[in-house]
Tab-separated table of C-alpha atoms and ligand atoms in Angstrom:
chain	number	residue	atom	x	y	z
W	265	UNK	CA	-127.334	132.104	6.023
W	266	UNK	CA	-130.187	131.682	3.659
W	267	UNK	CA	-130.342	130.557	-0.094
W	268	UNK	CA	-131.911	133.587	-2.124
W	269	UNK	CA	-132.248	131.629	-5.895
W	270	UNK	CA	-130.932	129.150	-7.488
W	271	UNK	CA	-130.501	128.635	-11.521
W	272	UNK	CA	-130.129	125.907	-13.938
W	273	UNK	CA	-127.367	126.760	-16.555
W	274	UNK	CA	-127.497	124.224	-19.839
W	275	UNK	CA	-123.981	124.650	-21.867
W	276	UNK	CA	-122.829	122.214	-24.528
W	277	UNK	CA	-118.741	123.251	-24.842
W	278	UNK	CA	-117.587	120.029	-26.792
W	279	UNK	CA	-120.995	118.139	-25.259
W	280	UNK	CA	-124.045	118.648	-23.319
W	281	UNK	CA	-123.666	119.784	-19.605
W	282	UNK	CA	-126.045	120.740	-17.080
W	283	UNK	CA	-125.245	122.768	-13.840
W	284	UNK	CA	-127.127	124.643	-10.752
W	285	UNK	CA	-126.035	127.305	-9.181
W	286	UNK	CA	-127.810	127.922	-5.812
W	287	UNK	CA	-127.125	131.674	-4.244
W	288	UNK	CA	-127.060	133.069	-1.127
W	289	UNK	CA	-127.639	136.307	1.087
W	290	UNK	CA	-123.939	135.986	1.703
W	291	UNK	CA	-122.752	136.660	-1.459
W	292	UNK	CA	-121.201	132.865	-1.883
W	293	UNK	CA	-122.765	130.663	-4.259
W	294	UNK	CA	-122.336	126.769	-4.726
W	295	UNK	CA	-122.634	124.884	-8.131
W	296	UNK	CA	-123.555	121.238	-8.343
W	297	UNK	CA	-122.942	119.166	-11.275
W	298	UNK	CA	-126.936	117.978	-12.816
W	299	UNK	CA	-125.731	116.294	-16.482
W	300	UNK	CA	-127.205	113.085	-17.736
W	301	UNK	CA	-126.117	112.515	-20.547
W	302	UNK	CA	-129.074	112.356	-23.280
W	303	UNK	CA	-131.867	113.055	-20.481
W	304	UNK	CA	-130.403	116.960	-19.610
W	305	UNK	CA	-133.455	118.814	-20.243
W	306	UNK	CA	-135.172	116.598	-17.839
W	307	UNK	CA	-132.836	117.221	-15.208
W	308	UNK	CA	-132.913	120.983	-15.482
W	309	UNK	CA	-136.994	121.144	-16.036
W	310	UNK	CA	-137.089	119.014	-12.683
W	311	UNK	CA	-134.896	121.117	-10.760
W	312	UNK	CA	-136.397	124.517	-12.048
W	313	UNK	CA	-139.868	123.580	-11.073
W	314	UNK	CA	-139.987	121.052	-8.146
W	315	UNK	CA	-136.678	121.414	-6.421
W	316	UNK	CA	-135.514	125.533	-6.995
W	317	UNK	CA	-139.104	126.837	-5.418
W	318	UNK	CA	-138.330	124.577	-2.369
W	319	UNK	CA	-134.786	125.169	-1.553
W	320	UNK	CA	-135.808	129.264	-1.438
W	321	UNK	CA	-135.004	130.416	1.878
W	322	UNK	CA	-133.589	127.915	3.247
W	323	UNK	CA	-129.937	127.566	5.320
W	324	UNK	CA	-127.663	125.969	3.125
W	325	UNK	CA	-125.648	124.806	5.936
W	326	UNK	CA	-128.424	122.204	6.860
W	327	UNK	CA	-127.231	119.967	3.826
W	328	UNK	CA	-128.715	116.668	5.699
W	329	UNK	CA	-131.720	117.944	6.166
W	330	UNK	CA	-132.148	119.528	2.840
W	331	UNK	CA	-131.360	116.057	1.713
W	332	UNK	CA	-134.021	114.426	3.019
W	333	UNK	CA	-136.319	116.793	1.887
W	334	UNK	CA	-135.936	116.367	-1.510
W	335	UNK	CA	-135.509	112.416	-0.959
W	336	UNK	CA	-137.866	111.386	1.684
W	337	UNK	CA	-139.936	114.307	0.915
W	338	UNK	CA	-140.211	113.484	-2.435
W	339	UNK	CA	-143.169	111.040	-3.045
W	340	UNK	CA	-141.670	109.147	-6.267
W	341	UNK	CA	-138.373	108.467	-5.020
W	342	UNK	CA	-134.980	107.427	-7.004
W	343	UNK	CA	-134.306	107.438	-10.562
W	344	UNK	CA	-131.783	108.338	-12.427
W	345	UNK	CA	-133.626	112.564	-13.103
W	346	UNK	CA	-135.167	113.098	-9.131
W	347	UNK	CA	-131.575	111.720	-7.969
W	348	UNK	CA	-128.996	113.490	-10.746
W	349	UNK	CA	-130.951	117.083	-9.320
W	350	UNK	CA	-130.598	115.487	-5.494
W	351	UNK	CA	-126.648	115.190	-6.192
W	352	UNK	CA	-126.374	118.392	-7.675
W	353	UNK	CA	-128.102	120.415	-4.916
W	354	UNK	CA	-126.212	118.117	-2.397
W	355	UNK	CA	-122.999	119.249	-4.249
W	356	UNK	CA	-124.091	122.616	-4.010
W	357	UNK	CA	-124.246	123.099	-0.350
W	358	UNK	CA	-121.096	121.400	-0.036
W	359	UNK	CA	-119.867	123.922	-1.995
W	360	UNK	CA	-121.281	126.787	-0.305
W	361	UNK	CA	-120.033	125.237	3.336
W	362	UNK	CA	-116.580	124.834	2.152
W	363	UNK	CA	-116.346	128.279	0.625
W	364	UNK	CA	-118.136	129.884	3.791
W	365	UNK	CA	-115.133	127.874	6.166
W	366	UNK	CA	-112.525	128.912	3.630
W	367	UNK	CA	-111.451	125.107	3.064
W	368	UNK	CA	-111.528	122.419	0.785
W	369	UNK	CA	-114.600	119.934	0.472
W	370	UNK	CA	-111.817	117.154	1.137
W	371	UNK	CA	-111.287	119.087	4.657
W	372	UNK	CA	-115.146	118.271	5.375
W	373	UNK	CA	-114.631	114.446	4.403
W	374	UNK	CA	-112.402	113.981	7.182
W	375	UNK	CA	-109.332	115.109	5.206
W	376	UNK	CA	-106.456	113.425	2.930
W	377	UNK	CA	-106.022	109.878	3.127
W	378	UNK	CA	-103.593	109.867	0.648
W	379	UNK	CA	-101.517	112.355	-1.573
W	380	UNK	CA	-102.527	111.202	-4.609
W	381	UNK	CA	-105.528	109.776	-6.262
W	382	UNK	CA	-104.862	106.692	-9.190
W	383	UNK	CA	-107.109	106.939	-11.954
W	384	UNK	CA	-107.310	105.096	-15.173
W	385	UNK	CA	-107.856	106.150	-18.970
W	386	UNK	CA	-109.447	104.643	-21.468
W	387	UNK	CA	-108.109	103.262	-24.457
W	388	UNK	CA	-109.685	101.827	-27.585
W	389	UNK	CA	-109.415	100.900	-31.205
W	390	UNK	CA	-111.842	99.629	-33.822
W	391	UNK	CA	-109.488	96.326	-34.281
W	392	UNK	CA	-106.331	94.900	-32.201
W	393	UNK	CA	-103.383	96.925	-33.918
W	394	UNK	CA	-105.470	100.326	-33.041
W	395	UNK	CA	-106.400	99.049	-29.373
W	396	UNK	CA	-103.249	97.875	-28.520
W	397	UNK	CA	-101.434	101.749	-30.214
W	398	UNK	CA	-104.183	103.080	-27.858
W	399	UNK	CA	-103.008	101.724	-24.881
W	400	UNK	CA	-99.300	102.733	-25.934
W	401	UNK	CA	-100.730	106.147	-25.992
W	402	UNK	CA	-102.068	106.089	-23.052
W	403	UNK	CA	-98.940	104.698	-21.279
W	404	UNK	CA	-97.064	107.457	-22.635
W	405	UNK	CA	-99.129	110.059	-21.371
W	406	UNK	CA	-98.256	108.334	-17.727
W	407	UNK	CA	-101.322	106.023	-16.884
W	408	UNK	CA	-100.711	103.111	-14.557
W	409	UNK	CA	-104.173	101.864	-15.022
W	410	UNK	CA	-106.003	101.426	-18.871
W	411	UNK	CA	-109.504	100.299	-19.581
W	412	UNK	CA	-108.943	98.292	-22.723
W	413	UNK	CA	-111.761	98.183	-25.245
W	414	UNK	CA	-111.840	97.378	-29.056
W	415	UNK	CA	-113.815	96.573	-31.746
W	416	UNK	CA	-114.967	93.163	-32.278
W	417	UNK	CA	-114.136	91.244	-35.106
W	418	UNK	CA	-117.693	91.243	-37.597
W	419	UNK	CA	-119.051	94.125	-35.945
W	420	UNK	CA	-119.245	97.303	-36.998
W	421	UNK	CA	-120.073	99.687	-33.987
W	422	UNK	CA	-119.747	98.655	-30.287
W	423	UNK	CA	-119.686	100.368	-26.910
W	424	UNK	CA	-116.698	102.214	-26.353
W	425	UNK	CA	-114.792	102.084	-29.574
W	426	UNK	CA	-114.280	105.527	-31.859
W	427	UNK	CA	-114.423	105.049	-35.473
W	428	UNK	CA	-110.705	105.560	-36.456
W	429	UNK	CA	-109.163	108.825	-35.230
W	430	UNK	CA	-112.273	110.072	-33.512
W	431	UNK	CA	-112.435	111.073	-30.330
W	432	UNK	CA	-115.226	108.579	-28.126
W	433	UNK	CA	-118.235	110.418	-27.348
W	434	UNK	CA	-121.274	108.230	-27.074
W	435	UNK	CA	-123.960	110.329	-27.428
W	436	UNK	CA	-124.728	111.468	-30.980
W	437	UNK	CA	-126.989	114.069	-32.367
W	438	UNK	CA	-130.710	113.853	-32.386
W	439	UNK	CA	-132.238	110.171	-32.352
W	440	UNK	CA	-130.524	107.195	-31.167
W	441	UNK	CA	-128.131	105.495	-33.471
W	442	UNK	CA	-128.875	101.436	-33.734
W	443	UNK	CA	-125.546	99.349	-32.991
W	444	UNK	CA	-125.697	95.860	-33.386
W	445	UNK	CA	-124.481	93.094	-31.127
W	446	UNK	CA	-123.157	89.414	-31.320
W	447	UNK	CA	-122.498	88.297	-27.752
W	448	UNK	CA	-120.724	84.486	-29.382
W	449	UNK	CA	-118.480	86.868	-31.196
W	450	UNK	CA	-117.886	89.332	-28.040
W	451	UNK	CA	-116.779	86.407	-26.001
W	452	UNK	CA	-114.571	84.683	-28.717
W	453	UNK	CA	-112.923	87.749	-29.203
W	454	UNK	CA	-111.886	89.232	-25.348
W	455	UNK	CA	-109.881	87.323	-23.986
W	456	UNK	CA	-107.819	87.031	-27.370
W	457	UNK	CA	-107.329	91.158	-26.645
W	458	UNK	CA	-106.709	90.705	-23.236
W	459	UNK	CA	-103.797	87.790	-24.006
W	460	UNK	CA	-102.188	90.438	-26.957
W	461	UNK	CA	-102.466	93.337	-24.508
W	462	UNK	CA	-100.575	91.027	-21.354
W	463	UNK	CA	-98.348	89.971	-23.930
W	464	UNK	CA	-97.095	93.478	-25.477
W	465	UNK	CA	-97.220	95.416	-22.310
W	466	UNK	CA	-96.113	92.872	-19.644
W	467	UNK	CA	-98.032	92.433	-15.942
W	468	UNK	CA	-97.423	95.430	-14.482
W	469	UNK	CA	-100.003	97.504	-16.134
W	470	UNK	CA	-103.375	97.512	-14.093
W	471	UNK	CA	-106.129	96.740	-16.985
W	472	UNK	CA	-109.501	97.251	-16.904
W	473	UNK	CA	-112.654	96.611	-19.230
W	474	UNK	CA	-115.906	97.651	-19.415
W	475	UNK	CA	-118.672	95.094	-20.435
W	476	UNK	CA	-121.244	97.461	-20.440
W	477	UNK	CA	-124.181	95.187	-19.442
W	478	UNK	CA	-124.351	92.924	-22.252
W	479	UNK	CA	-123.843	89.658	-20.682
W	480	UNK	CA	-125.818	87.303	-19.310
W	481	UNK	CA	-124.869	85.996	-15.549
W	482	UNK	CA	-123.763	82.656	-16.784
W	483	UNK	CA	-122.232	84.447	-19.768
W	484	UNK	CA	-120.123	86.764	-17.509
W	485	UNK	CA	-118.497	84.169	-15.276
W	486	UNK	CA	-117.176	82.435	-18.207
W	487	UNK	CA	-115.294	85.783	-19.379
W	488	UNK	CA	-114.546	86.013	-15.912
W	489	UNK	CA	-113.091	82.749	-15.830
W	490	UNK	CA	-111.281	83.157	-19.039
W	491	UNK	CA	-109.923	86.834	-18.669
W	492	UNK	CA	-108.140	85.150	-14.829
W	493	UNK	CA	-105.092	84.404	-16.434
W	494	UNK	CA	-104.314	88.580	-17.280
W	495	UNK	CA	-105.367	89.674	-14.122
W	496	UNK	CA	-108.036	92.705	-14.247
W	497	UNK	CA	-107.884	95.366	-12.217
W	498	UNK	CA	-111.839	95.093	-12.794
W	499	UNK	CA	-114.711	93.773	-15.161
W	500	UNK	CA	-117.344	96.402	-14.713
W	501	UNK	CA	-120.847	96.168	-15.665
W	502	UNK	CA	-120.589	92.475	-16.261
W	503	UNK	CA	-124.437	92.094	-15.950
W	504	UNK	CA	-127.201	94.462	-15.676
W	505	UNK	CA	-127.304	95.251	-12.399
W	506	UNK	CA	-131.625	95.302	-11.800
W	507	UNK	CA	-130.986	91.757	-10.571
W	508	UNK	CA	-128.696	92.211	-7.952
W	509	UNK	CA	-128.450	88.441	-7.062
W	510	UNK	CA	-127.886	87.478	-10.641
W	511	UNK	CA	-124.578	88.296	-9.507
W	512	UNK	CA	-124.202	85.370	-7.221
W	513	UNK	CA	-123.288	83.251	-10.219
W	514	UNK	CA	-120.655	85.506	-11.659
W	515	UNK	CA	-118.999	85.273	-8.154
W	516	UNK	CA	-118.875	81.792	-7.268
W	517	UNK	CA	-117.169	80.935	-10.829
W	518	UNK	CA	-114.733	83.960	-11.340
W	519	UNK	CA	-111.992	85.339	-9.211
W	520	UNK	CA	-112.070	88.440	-11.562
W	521	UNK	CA	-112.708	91.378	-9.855
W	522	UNK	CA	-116.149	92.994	-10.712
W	523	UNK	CA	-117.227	96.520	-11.010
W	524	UNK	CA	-120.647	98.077	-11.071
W	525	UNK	CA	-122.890	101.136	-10.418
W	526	UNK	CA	-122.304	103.869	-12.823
W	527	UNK	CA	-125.963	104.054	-14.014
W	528	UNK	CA	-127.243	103.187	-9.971
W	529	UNK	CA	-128.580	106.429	-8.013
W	530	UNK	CA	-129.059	105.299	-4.614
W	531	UNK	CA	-127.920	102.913	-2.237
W	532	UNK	CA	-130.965	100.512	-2.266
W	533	UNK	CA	-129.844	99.444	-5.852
W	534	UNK	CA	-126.332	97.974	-3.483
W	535	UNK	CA	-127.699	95.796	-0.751
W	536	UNK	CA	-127.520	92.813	-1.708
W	537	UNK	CA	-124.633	93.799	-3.802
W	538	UNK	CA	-122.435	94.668	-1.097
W	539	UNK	CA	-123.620	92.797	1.528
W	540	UNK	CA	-123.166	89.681	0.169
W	541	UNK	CA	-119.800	90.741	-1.231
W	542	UNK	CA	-120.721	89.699	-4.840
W	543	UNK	CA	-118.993	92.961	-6.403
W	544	UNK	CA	-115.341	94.729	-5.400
W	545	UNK	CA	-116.275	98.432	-6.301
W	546	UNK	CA	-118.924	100.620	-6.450
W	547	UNK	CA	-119.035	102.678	-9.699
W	548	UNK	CA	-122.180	105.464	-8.789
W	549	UNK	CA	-120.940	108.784	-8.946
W	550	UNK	CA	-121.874	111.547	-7.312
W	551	UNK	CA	-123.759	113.513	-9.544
W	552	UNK	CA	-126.271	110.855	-10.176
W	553	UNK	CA	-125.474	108.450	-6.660
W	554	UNK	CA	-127.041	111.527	-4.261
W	555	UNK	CA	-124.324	113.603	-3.720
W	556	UNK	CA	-121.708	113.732	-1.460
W	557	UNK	CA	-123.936	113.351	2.054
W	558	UNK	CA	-125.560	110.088	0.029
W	559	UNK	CA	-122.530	108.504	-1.237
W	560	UNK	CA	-120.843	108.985	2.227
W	561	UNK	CA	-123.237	106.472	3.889
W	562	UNK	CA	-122.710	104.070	0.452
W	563	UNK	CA	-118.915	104.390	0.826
W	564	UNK	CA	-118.938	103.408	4.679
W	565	UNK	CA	-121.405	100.631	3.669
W	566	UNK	CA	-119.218	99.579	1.482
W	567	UNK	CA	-116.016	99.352	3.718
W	568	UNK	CA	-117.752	97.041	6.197
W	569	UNK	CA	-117.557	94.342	3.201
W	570	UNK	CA	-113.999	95.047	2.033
W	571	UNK	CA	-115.737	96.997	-1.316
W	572	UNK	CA	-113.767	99.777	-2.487
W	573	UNK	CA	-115.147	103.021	-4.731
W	574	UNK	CA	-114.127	103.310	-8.075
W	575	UNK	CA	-116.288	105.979	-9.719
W	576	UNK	CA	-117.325	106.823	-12.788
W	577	UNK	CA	-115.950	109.724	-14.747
W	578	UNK	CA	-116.542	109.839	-18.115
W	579	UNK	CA	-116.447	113.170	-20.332
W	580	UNK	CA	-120.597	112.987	-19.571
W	581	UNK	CA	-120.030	113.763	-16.113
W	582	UNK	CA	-119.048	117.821	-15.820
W	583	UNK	CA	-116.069	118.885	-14.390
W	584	UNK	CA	-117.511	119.666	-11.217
W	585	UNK	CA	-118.468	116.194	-10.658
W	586	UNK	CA	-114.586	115.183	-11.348
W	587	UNK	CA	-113.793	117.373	-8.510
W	588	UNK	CA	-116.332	116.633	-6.076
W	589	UNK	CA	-115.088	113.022	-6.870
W	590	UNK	CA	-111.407	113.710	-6.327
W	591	UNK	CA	-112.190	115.783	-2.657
W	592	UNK	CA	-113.956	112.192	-1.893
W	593	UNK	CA	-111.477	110.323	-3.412
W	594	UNK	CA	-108.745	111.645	-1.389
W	595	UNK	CA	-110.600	111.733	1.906
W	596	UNK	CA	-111.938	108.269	2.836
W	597	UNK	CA	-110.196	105.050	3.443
W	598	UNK	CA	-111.840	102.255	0.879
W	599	UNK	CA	-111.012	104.126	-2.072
W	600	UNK	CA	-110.066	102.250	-5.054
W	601	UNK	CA	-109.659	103.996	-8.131
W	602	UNK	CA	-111.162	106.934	-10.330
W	603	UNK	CA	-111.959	106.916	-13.816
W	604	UNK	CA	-110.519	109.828	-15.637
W	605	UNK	CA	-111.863	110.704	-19.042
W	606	UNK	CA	-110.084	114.505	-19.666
W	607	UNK	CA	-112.761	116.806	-21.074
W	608	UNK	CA	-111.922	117.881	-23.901
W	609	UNK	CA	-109.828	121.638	-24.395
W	610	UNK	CA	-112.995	123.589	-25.027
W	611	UNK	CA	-115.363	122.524	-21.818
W	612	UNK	CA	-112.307	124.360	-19.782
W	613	UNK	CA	-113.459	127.764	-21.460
W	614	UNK	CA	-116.898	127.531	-19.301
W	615	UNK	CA	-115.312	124.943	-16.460
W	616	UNK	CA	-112.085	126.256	-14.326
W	617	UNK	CA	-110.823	124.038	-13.253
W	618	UNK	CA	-108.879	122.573	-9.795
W	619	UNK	CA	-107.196	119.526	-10.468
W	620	UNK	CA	-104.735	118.111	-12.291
W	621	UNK	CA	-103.079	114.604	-14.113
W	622	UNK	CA	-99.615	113.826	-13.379
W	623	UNK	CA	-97.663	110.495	-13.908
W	624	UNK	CA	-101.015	108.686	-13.722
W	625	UNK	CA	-102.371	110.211	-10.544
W	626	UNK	CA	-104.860	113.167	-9.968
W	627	UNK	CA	-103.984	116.089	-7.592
W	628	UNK	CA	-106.705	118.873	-6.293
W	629	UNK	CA	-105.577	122.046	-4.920
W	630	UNK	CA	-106.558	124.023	-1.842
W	631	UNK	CA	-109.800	126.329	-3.635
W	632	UNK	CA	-112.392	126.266	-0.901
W	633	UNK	CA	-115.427	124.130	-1.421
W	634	UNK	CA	-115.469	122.292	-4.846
W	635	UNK	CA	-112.950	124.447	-6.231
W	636	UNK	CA	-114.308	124.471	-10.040
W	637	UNK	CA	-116.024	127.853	-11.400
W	638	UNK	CA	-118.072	128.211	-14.269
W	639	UNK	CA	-117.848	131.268	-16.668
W	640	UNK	CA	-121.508	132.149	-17.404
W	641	UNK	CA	-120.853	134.399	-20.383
W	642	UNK	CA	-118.609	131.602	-21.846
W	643	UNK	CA	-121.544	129.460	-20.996
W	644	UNK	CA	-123.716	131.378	-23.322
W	645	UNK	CA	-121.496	130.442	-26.410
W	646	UNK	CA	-122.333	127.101	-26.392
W	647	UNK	CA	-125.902	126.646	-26.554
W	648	UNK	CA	-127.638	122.962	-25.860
W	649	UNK	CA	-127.720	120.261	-28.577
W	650	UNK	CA	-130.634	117.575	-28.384
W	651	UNK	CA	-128.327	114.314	-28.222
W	652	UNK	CA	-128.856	110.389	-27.574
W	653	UNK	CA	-127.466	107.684	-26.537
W	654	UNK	CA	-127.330	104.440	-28.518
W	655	UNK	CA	-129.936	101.698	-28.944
W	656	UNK	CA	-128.394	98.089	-29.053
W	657	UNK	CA	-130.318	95.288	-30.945
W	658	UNK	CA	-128.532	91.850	-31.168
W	659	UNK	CA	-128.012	91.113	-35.055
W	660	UNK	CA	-131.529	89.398	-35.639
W	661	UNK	CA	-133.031	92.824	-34.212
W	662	UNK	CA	-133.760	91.823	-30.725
W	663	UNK	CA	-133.444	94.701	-28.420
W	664	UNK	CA	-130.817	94.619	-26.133
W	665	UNK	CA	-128.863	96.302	-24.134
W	666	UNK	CA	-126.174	99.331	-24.512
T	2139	LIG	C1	-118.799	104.071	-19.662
T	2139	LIG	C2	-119.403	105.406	-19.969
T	2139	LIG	O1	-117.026	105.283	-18.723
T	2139	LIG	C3	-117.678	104.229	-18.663
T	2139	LIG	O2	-117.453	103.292	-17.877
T	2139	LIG	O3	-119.687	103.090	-19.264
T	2139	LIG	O4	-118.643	105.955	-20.986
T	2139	LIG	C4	-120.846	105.411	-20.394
T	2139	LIG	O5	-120.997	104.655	-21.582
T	2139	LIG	C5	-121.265	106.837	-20.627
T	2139	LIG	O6	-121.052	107.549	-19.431
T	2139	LIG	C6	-122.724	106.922	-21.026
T	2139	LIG	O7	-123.097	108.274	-21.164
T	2140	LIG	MG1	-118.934	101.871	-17.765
């Protein structure tokens, strides 16, 4: 088997997504999820001129080696654009070998471990009435697990919250919009939310929040340690994670579960991390973590220390990427949990898609390979909008982080 081409699709149905499709002289083709969100173009200009030239005429069946070529091979390794167009070849050839066996990628990944995979929504409101008729929504639609976020009190925007009625999408058109910060006010204010949500919706409900690396170390064992009493599923992102040991102090003060990874791309940015067992699940996804064959060896890494996954999947991540997740989700042993953002109506018009939500649990049928298509003509619609991400200052100006 050999791959003949391979293209670079850019669609933006509801939001920016980027996808490659690799071919072959067998007629099957394999399509890897390549969005990051706000840096697209650089993801598709790196795959059409370093990565498509290479992976000409090769056997798409050798995924591992292919892998190394375009990681060891590659001279400046990792980051977040060589590793997005790694993971989306690597989902490619997955996708090719589990279309050319006539099975499901799950089948490859040592099967079902489990019948059904728990994910958790999101739910936010720009004060405490809207948050907390956010997470009603979202209980009624069948979640057992919410990520609770809200707007802070003397703050106008913040991560994760819609203005009222919108529906959250971070990235905005052209430039970066400025938000501003108050971390005394952030910290005030959480574990007041986290108290109303406990006391309106009981203990059963698993809650999560995201605090989306704004936090010092010492800053983020004292939510920790103040969020203990309403028992988190997860605090993700407490810290940024470049200093992986910063995380040492989070963990000897909190028993609060912590979450991180979903802006890591390789498994060097988990060592001490995971071997030290300062963090309970790994949040790198696939399409930016290396693919499936990379976040195989992170997941079995990962089980040695009693960490569990619990990736990333936010409306930035394509459709493909959801389903590649899911496959993994259901096949190995330390999974956790998976975010679940649904895309909105309109990406499914260029997406077709495998998988489904039902009573807070995700369920992916038997399509060989990936299992999710994408309609090229329906593509073409929905041409690419230059979009950013936010810029953060605290509120005397410093620059922070998102
Ligand atoms: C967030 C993301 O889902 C999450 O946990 O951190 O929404 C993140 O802000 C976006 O993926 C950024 O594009
Ligand atoms: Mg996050």
């Amino acid at each position: 088997m050999k791959i003949t081409d391979a293209k670079v699709i850019v669609c933006s149905p509801g939001r920016n997504f980027v996808t490659l499709k690799i071919y072959t002289d067998q007629g099957i083709y394999g399509l890897g999820d390549a969005t990051l969100n706000g840096r697209e173009l650089a993801v598709a200009k790196y795959l059409e001129e370093y990565c498509i030239p290479a992976l000409k005429g090769r056997n798409p069946l050798n995924i591992e080696d292919i892998w190394h070529y375009f990681y060891r091979g590659v001279y400046w390794k990792r980051g977040a654009v060589t590793m997005t167009a790694l993971s989306a070849i690597d989902m490619a050839l997955w996708d090719i070998k589990g279309k050319m066996l006539n099975t499901p990628l799950y089948n490859l990944l040592g099967g079902k471990s489990r019948n059904k995979v728990l994910v958790y929504a999101h739910s936010n409101g720009i004060d405490l009435d809207h948050a907390l008729e956010s997470v009603a929504q979202e209980l009624d639609k069948g979640f057992k697990a919410i990520r609770v976020q809200s707007g802070i009190p003397g703050l106008d925007h913040t991560y994760g919250v819609a203005q009222k009625g919108e529906k959250y999408e971070p990235a905005t058109k052209g430039l970066p919009r400025e938000d501003f910060w108050d971390t005394h006010k952030y910290l005030n204010w959480a574990p007041k939310l986290f108290s109303k949500v406990r006391e309106h919706f009981g203990e059963d409900l698993l809650l999560l929040h995201d605090v989306h690396h704004r936090l010092t170390p010492i800053e983020a064992a004292r939510l920790g340690k103040e969020l203990e009493p309403f028992h988190l599923f997860w605090m993700e992102d407490a810290v940024t994670g470049e200093l992986q040991e910063g995380f040492r102090v989070v963990r000897q003060h909190t028993t609060t579960p912590l979450a991180i990874g979903e802006v890591f791309n390789s498994v060097y940015d988990y060592t001490t991390l995971i071997s030290e067992q300062l963090i309970d699940f790994v949040r790198m996804p696939i399409v930016h973590g290396g693919g499936i064959t990379h976040l195989q060896k992170v997941a079995a890494f990962a089980s040695i220390y009693h960490v569990q996954t619990g990736f990333h999947g936010a409306t930035d991540l394509s459709p493909i990427n959801m389903a590649a997740a899911l496959h993994f989700d259901f096949a190995i042993n330390n999974f956790g949990i998976q975010e679940y953002m649904p895309h909105e109506e309109i990406v499914n018009e260029v997406f077709k898609i495998n998988y489904r939500f039902e009573e807070g649990y995700m369920y992916i049928d038997d399509t060989p390979g990936i299992g999710v298509d994408l309609d090229e003509k329906a593509a073409q619609k929905f041409p690419y909008i230059p979009a950013s991400l936010p810029v953060n200052r605290k509120t005397d100006g410093t620059l922070f982080y998102w």
